[in-house]
Amino acid sequence: MLSKIQVKLFAAEDVNVEEYVPVFHRWIRERVLGELLIDVVDYTHVTDGPHVVLIGHESDYVLDRGNGRLGLLYVHKRGPRPENLLAALRRALEVGKRLETEAVSEPLRFRTDRILVRIADRLAAPGNDETYARLVPAFRAELERVYDQPEVVRVGNPRELFTVEARAAVAPSLDELLQRLNGASA
């Protein structure tokens, strides 16, 4: 079973992520996510990378602009690990939905027709063809429980973490994806 699964939801359009620094601080104070959240780090000076990081004990939530694409990156680090990709996707969608409801001048909206999945474990999942052949059938089977015939494409190169992008022809709402996930046992 894989751990260190990361899931990124892509933003529909660019927004000022600095507005989310006080939002994340409030989430810590109010224990919004039901897990131990520790700090917020502002890396908005970084061009293509993490911009605002909500650091938790078990997970990090990153407003990330990796490869020039803004989105929410869910990073599971420790503790009760996601049992599979669907559990990690569920957590990313729940937090994405919460971000969309925050009262900021430029609210985030997320695309649901594409998600990025990364395994941050080079030993268990090196970024090569063998890993792709081994993992993608299982990923596709899990994703088909929430998407209709998703295309799963390898992105990056063998020197990077194993990364795939799931692409769907139809973009259901976050609510609809969460309903489908709740109907699928993760």
mmCIF file of C-alpha atoms in Angstrom:
data_model
loop_
_atom_site.group_PDB
_atom_site.id
_atom_site.type_symbol
_atom_site.label_atom_id
_atom_site.label_comp_id
_atom_site.label_asym_id
_atom_site.label_seq_id
_atom_site.Cartn_x
_atom_site.Cartn_y
_atom_site.Cartn_z
ATOM 1 C CA MET A 1 0.000 0.000 0.000
ATOM 2 C CA LEU A 2 1.362 3.410 -0.962
ATOM 3 C CA SER A 3 1.674 6.276 1.431
ATOM 4 C CA LYS A 4 2.787 9.840 0.772
ATOM 5 C CA ILE A 5 0.059 10.382 -1.797
ATOM 6 C CA GLN A 6 -0.322 13.967 -2.965
ATOM 7 C CA VAL A 7 -3.327 15.295 -4.861
ATOM 8 C CA LYS A 8 -3.545 18.675 -6.566
ATOM 9 C CA LEU A 9 -6.758 20.368 -7.630
ATOM 10 C CA PHE A 10 -6.103 23.016 -10.266
ATOM 11 C CA ALA A 11 -7.559 26.501 -9.928
ATOM 12 C CA ALA A 12 -9.945 27.604 -12.665
ATOM 13 C CA GLU A 13 -8.221 30.996 -12.802
ATOM 14 C CA ASP A 14 -5.456 32.913 -11.107
ATOM 15 C CA VAL A 15 -6.194 34.638 -7.797
ATOM 16 C CA ASN A 16 -4.266 36.574 -5.171
ATOM 17 C CA VAL A 17 -3.233 33.737 -2.845
ATOM 18 C CA GLU A 18 -1.895 36.166 -0.217
ATOM 19 C CA GLU A 19 -5.528 36.682 0.840
ATOM 20 C CA TYR A 20 -5.513 33.106 2.103
ATOM 21 C CA VAL A 21 -2.748 33.654 4.682
ATOM 22 C CA PRO A 22 -5.200 35.063 7.279
ATOM 23 C CA VAL A 23 -7.773 32.440 6.234
ATOM 24 C CA PHE A 24 -5.319 29.647 7.054
ATOM 25 C CA HIS A 25 -4.410 31.328 10.362
ATOM 26 C CA ARG A 26 -8.112 31.393 11.253
ATOM 27 C CA TRP A 27 -8.411 27.723 10.335
ATOM 28 C CA ILE A 28 -5.656 26.966 12.848
ATOM 29 C CA ARG A 29 -7.327 29.013 15.613
ATOM 30 C CA GLU A 30 -10.775 27.577 14.978
ATOM 31 C CA ARG A 31 -9.591 23.986 14.323
ATOM 32 C CA VAL A 32 -11.555 24.017 11.109
ATOM 33 C CA LEU A 33 -10.092 20.874 9.541
ATOM 34 C CA GLY A 34 -10.266 18.611 12.577
ATOM 35 C CA GLU A 35 -6.553 17.888 12.640
ATOM 36 C CA LEU A 36 -3.525 19.477 14.294
ATOM 37 C CA LEU A 37 -2.552 22.498 12.196
ATOM 38 C CA ILE A 38 0.662 24.215 13.213
ATOM 39 C CA ASP A 39 1.599 27.235 11.115
ATOM 40 C CA VAL A 40 1.208 29.154 7.874
ATOM 41 C CA VAL A 41 4.147 30.007 5.656
ATOM 42 C CA ASP A 42 4.049 32.664 2.938
ATOM 43 C CA TYR A 43 6.273 31.792 -0.034
ATOM 44 C CA THR A 44 4.571 34.093 -2.516
ATOM 45 C CA HIS A 45 8.004 35.395 -3.510
ATOM 46 C CA VAL A 46 8.697 31.992 -5.140
ATOM 47 C CA THR A 47 7.855 32.064 -8.845
ATOM 48 C CA ASP A 48 6.806 28.477 -9.629
ATOM 49 C CA GLY A 49 6.331 26.551 -6.431
ATOM 50 C CA PRO A 50 4.524 26.630 -3.121
ATOM 51 C CA HIS A 51 3.002 30.037 -2.358
ATOM 52 C CA VAL A 52 1.028 29.646 0.871
ATOM 53 C CA VAL A 53 1.504 26.538 3.020
ATOM 54 C CA LEU A 54 -0.787 25.486 5.859
ATOM 55 C CA ILE A 55 1.459 23.164 7.841
ATOM 56 C CA GLY A 56 -0.156 20.388 9.806
ATOM 57 C CA HIS A 57 1.117 17.460 11.812
ATOM 58 C CA GLU A 58 -0.455 14.842 9.519
ATOM 59 C CA SER A 59 -0.969 16.837 6.331
ATOM 60 C CA ASP A 60 0.020 20.040 4.598
ATOM 61 C CA TYR A 61 -2.295 22.103 2.415
ATOM 62 C CA VAL A 62 -0.449 24.159 -0.176
ATOM 63 C CA LEU A 63 -1.648 26.881 -2.503
ATOM 64 C CA ASP A 64 0.887 25.849 -5.086
ATOM 65 C CA ARG A 65 1.961 27.233 -8.436
ATOM 66 C CA GLY A 66 4.177 24.320 -9.477
ATOM 67 C CA ASN A 67 4.866 24.322 -13.221
ATOM 68 C CA GLY A 68 3.042 27.652 -13.411
ATOM 69 C CA ARG A 69 -0.354 26.100 -12.543
ATOM 70 C CA LEU A 70 -2.109 27.409 -9.446
ATOM 71 C CA GLY A 71 -3.946 24.896 -7.328
ATOM 72 C CA LEU A 72 -4.484 23.271 -3.957
ATOM 73 C CA LEU A 73 -1.928 20.557 -3.228
ATOM 74 C CA TYR A 74 -2.885 18.114 -0.474
ATOM 75 C CA VAL A 75 0.208 16.462 1.025
ATOM 76 C CA HIS A 76 -0.308 13.555 3.411
ATOM 77 C CA LYS A 77 2.748 13.183 5.690
ATOM 78 C CA ARG A 78 1.986 10.902 8.638
ATOM 79 C CA GLY A 79 -0.649 9.543 10.944
ATOM 80 C CA PRO A 80 -3.679 7.631 9.755
ATOM 81 C CA ARG A 81 -2.696 7.495 6.115
ATOM 82 C CA PRO A 82 -5.096 7.616 3.237
ATOM 83 C CA GLU A 83 -5.876 4.013 2.408
ATOM 84 C CA ASN A 84 -5.911 4.784 -1.284
ATOM 85 C CA LEU A 85 -6.061 7.480 -3.881
ATOM 86 C CA LEU A 86 -9.781 8.061 -3.313
ATOM 87 C CA ALA A 87 -9.229 8.897 0.359
ATOM 88 C CA ALA A 88 -6.573 11.465 -0.580
ATOM 89 C CA LEU A 89 -8.797 12.864 -3.326
ATOM 90 C CA ARG A 90 -11.701 13.136 -0.877
ATOM 91 C CA ARG A 91 -9.592 15.200 1.540
ATOM 92 C CA ALA A 92 -8.382 17.506 -1.239
ATOM 93 C CA LEU A 93 -11.955 18.018 -2.474
ATOM 94 C CA GLU A 94 -13.271 18.727 1.036
ATOM 95 C CA VAL A 95 -10.615 21.380 1.623
ATOM 96 C CA GLY A 96 -11.059 22.770 -1.899
ATOM 97 C CA LYS A 97 -14.793 23.150 -1.291
ATOM 98 C CA ARG A 98 -14.097 24.954 1.973
ATOM 99 C CA LEU A 99 -11.632 27.311 0.236
ATOM 100 C CA GLU A 100 -14.253 28.166 -2.397
ATOM 101 C CA THR A 101 -16.601 29.434 0.334
ATOM 102 C CA GLU A 102 -14.118 31.778 2.022
ATOM 103 C CA ALA A 103 -14.966 35.483 1.936
ATOM 104 C CA VAL A 104 -12.032 36.938 0.017
ATOM 105 C CA SER A 105 -12.015 39.443 -2.841
ATOM 106 C CA GLU A 106 -10.814 36.837 -5.367
ATOM 107 C CA PRO A 107 -12.260 33.479 -4.301
ATOM 108 C CA LEU A 108 -10.654 30.303 -5.534
ATOM 109 C CA ARG A 109 -12.646 28.123 -7.893
ATOM 110 C CA PHE A 110 -11.328 24.702 -8.807
ATOM 111 C CA ARG A 111 -11.400 22.778 -12.055
ATOM 112 C CA THR A 112 -12.550 19.228 -11.617
ATOM 113 C CA ASP A 113 -11.750 17.891 -15.071
ATOM 114 C CA ARG A 114 -8.058 17.508 -14.202
ATOM 115 C CA ILE A 115 -6.250 16.460 -11.065
ATOM 116 C CA LEU A 116 -2.613 15.768 -10.404
ATOM 117 C CA VAL A 117 -1.562 12.727 -8.386
ATOM 118 C CA ARG A 118 1.975 12.409 -7.070
ATOM 119 C CA ILE A 119 3.702 9.783 -4.946
ATOM 120 C CA ALA A 120 6.394 11.377 -2.765
ATOM 121 C CA ASP A 121 8.273 8.111 -2.234
ATOM 122 C CA ARG A 122 11.052 7.507 -4.745
ATOM 123 C CA LEU A 123 11.840 4.075 -3.299
ATOM 124 C CA ALA A 124 8.287 2.699 -3.570
ATOM 125 C CA ALA A 125 7.378 4.646 -6.713
ATOM 126 C CA PRO A 126 10.321 5.851 -8.805
ATOM 127 C CA GLY A 127 9.329 8.109 -11.688
ATOM 128 C CA ASN A 128 9.833 5.500 -14.401
ATOM 129 C CA ASP A 129 7.902 3.422 -16.932
ATOM 130 C CA GLU A 130 7.763 0.386 -14.637
ATOM 131 C CA THR A 131 6.027 2.376 -11.905
ATOM 132 C CA TYR A 132 3.583 3.773 -14.452
ATOM 133 C CA ALA A 133 2.751 0.273 -15.698
ATOM 134 C CA ARG A 134 2.345 -0.990 -12.125
ATOM 135 C CA LEU A 135 0.295 1.857 -10.595
ATOM 136 C CA VAL A 136 -1.809 3.372 -13.342
ATOM 137 C CA PRO A 137 -4.249 0.446 -13.753
ATOM 138 C CA ALA A 138 -5.127 0.661 -10.042
ATOM 139 C CA PHE A 139 -5.313 4.477 -10.155
ATOM 140 C CA ARG A 140 -7.558 4.331 -13.222
ATOM 141 C CA ALA A 141 -9.843 1.764 -11.562
ATOM 142 C CA GLU A 142 -10.206 3.988 -8.491
ATOM 143 C CA LEU A 143 -10.755 7.141 -10.534
ATOM 144 C CA GLU A 144 -13.427 5.432 -12.655
ATOM 145 C CA ARG A 145 -15.535 5.273 -9.517
ATOM 146 C CA VAL A 146 -15.856 9.077 -9.655
ATOM 147 C CA TYR A 147 -15.044 10.023 -13.270
ATOM 148 C CA ASP A 148 -16.399 8.583 -16.507
ATOM 149 C CA GLN A 149 -13.460 7.050 -18.400
ATOM 150 C CA PRO A 150 -10.633 9.237 -17.088
ATOM 151 C CA GLU A 151 -7.430 9.448 -19.067
ATOM 152 C CA VAL A 152 -4.389 8.966 -16.804
ATOM 153 C CA VAL A 153 -1.263 10.534 -18.298
ATOM 154 C CA ARG A 154 2.259 10.460 -16.899
ATOM 155 C CA VAL A 155 3.781 13.921 -16.505
ATOM 156 C CA GLY A 156 7.285 15.004 -15.637
ATOM 157 C CA ASN A 157 10.396 12.954 -16.133
ATOM 158 C CA PRO A 158 12.102 10.007 -14.392
ATOM 159 C CA ARG A 159 14.205 12.356 -12.250
ATOM 160 C CA GLU A 160 11.064 13.801 -10.628
ATOM 161 C CA LEU A 161 8.565 12.245 -8.242
ATOM 162 C CA PHE A 162 6.165 9.813 -9.906
ATOM 163 C CA THR A 163 3.348 12.050 -11.170
ATOM 164 C CA VAL A 164 0.271 11.489 -13.282
ATOM 165 C CA GLU A 165 -2.540 13.765 -14.351
ATOM 166 C CA ALA A 166 -6.076 12.430 -14.517
ATOM 167 C CA ARG A 167 -8.172 14.078 -17.207
ATOM 168 C CA ALA A 168 -11.916 13.794 -17.594
ATOM 169 C CA ALA A 169 -14.067 14.878 -20.526
ATOM 170 C CA VAL A 170 -16.731 16.253 -18.164
ATOM 171 C CA ALA A 171 -16.090 18.513 -15.170
ATOM 172 C CA PRO A 172 -18.546 17.670 -12.380
ATOM 173 C CA SER A 173 -18.899 20.106 -9.485
ATOM 174 C CA LEU A 174 -16.898 19.585 -6.299
ATOM 175 C CA ASP A 175 -20.156 18.620 -4.579
ATOM 176 C CA GLU A 176 -20.931 16.017 -7.222
ATOM 177 C CA LEU A 177 -17.446 14.507 -6.964
ATOM 178 C CA LEU A 178 -17.747 14.357 -3.180
ATOM 179 C CA GLN A 179 -21.139 12.651 -3.496
ATOM 180 C CA ARG A 180 -19.634 10.092 -5.863
ATOM 181 C CA LEU A 181 -16.703 9.550 -3.496
ATOM 182 C CA ASN A 182 -19.009 9.100 -0.540
ATOM 183 C CA GLY A 183 -20.832 6.458 -2.554
ATOM 184 C CA ALA A 184 -17.523 4.696 -3.268
ATOM 185 C CA SER A 185 -15.957 2.993 -0.280
ATOM 186 C CA ALA A 186 -12.514 4.459 0.236
#
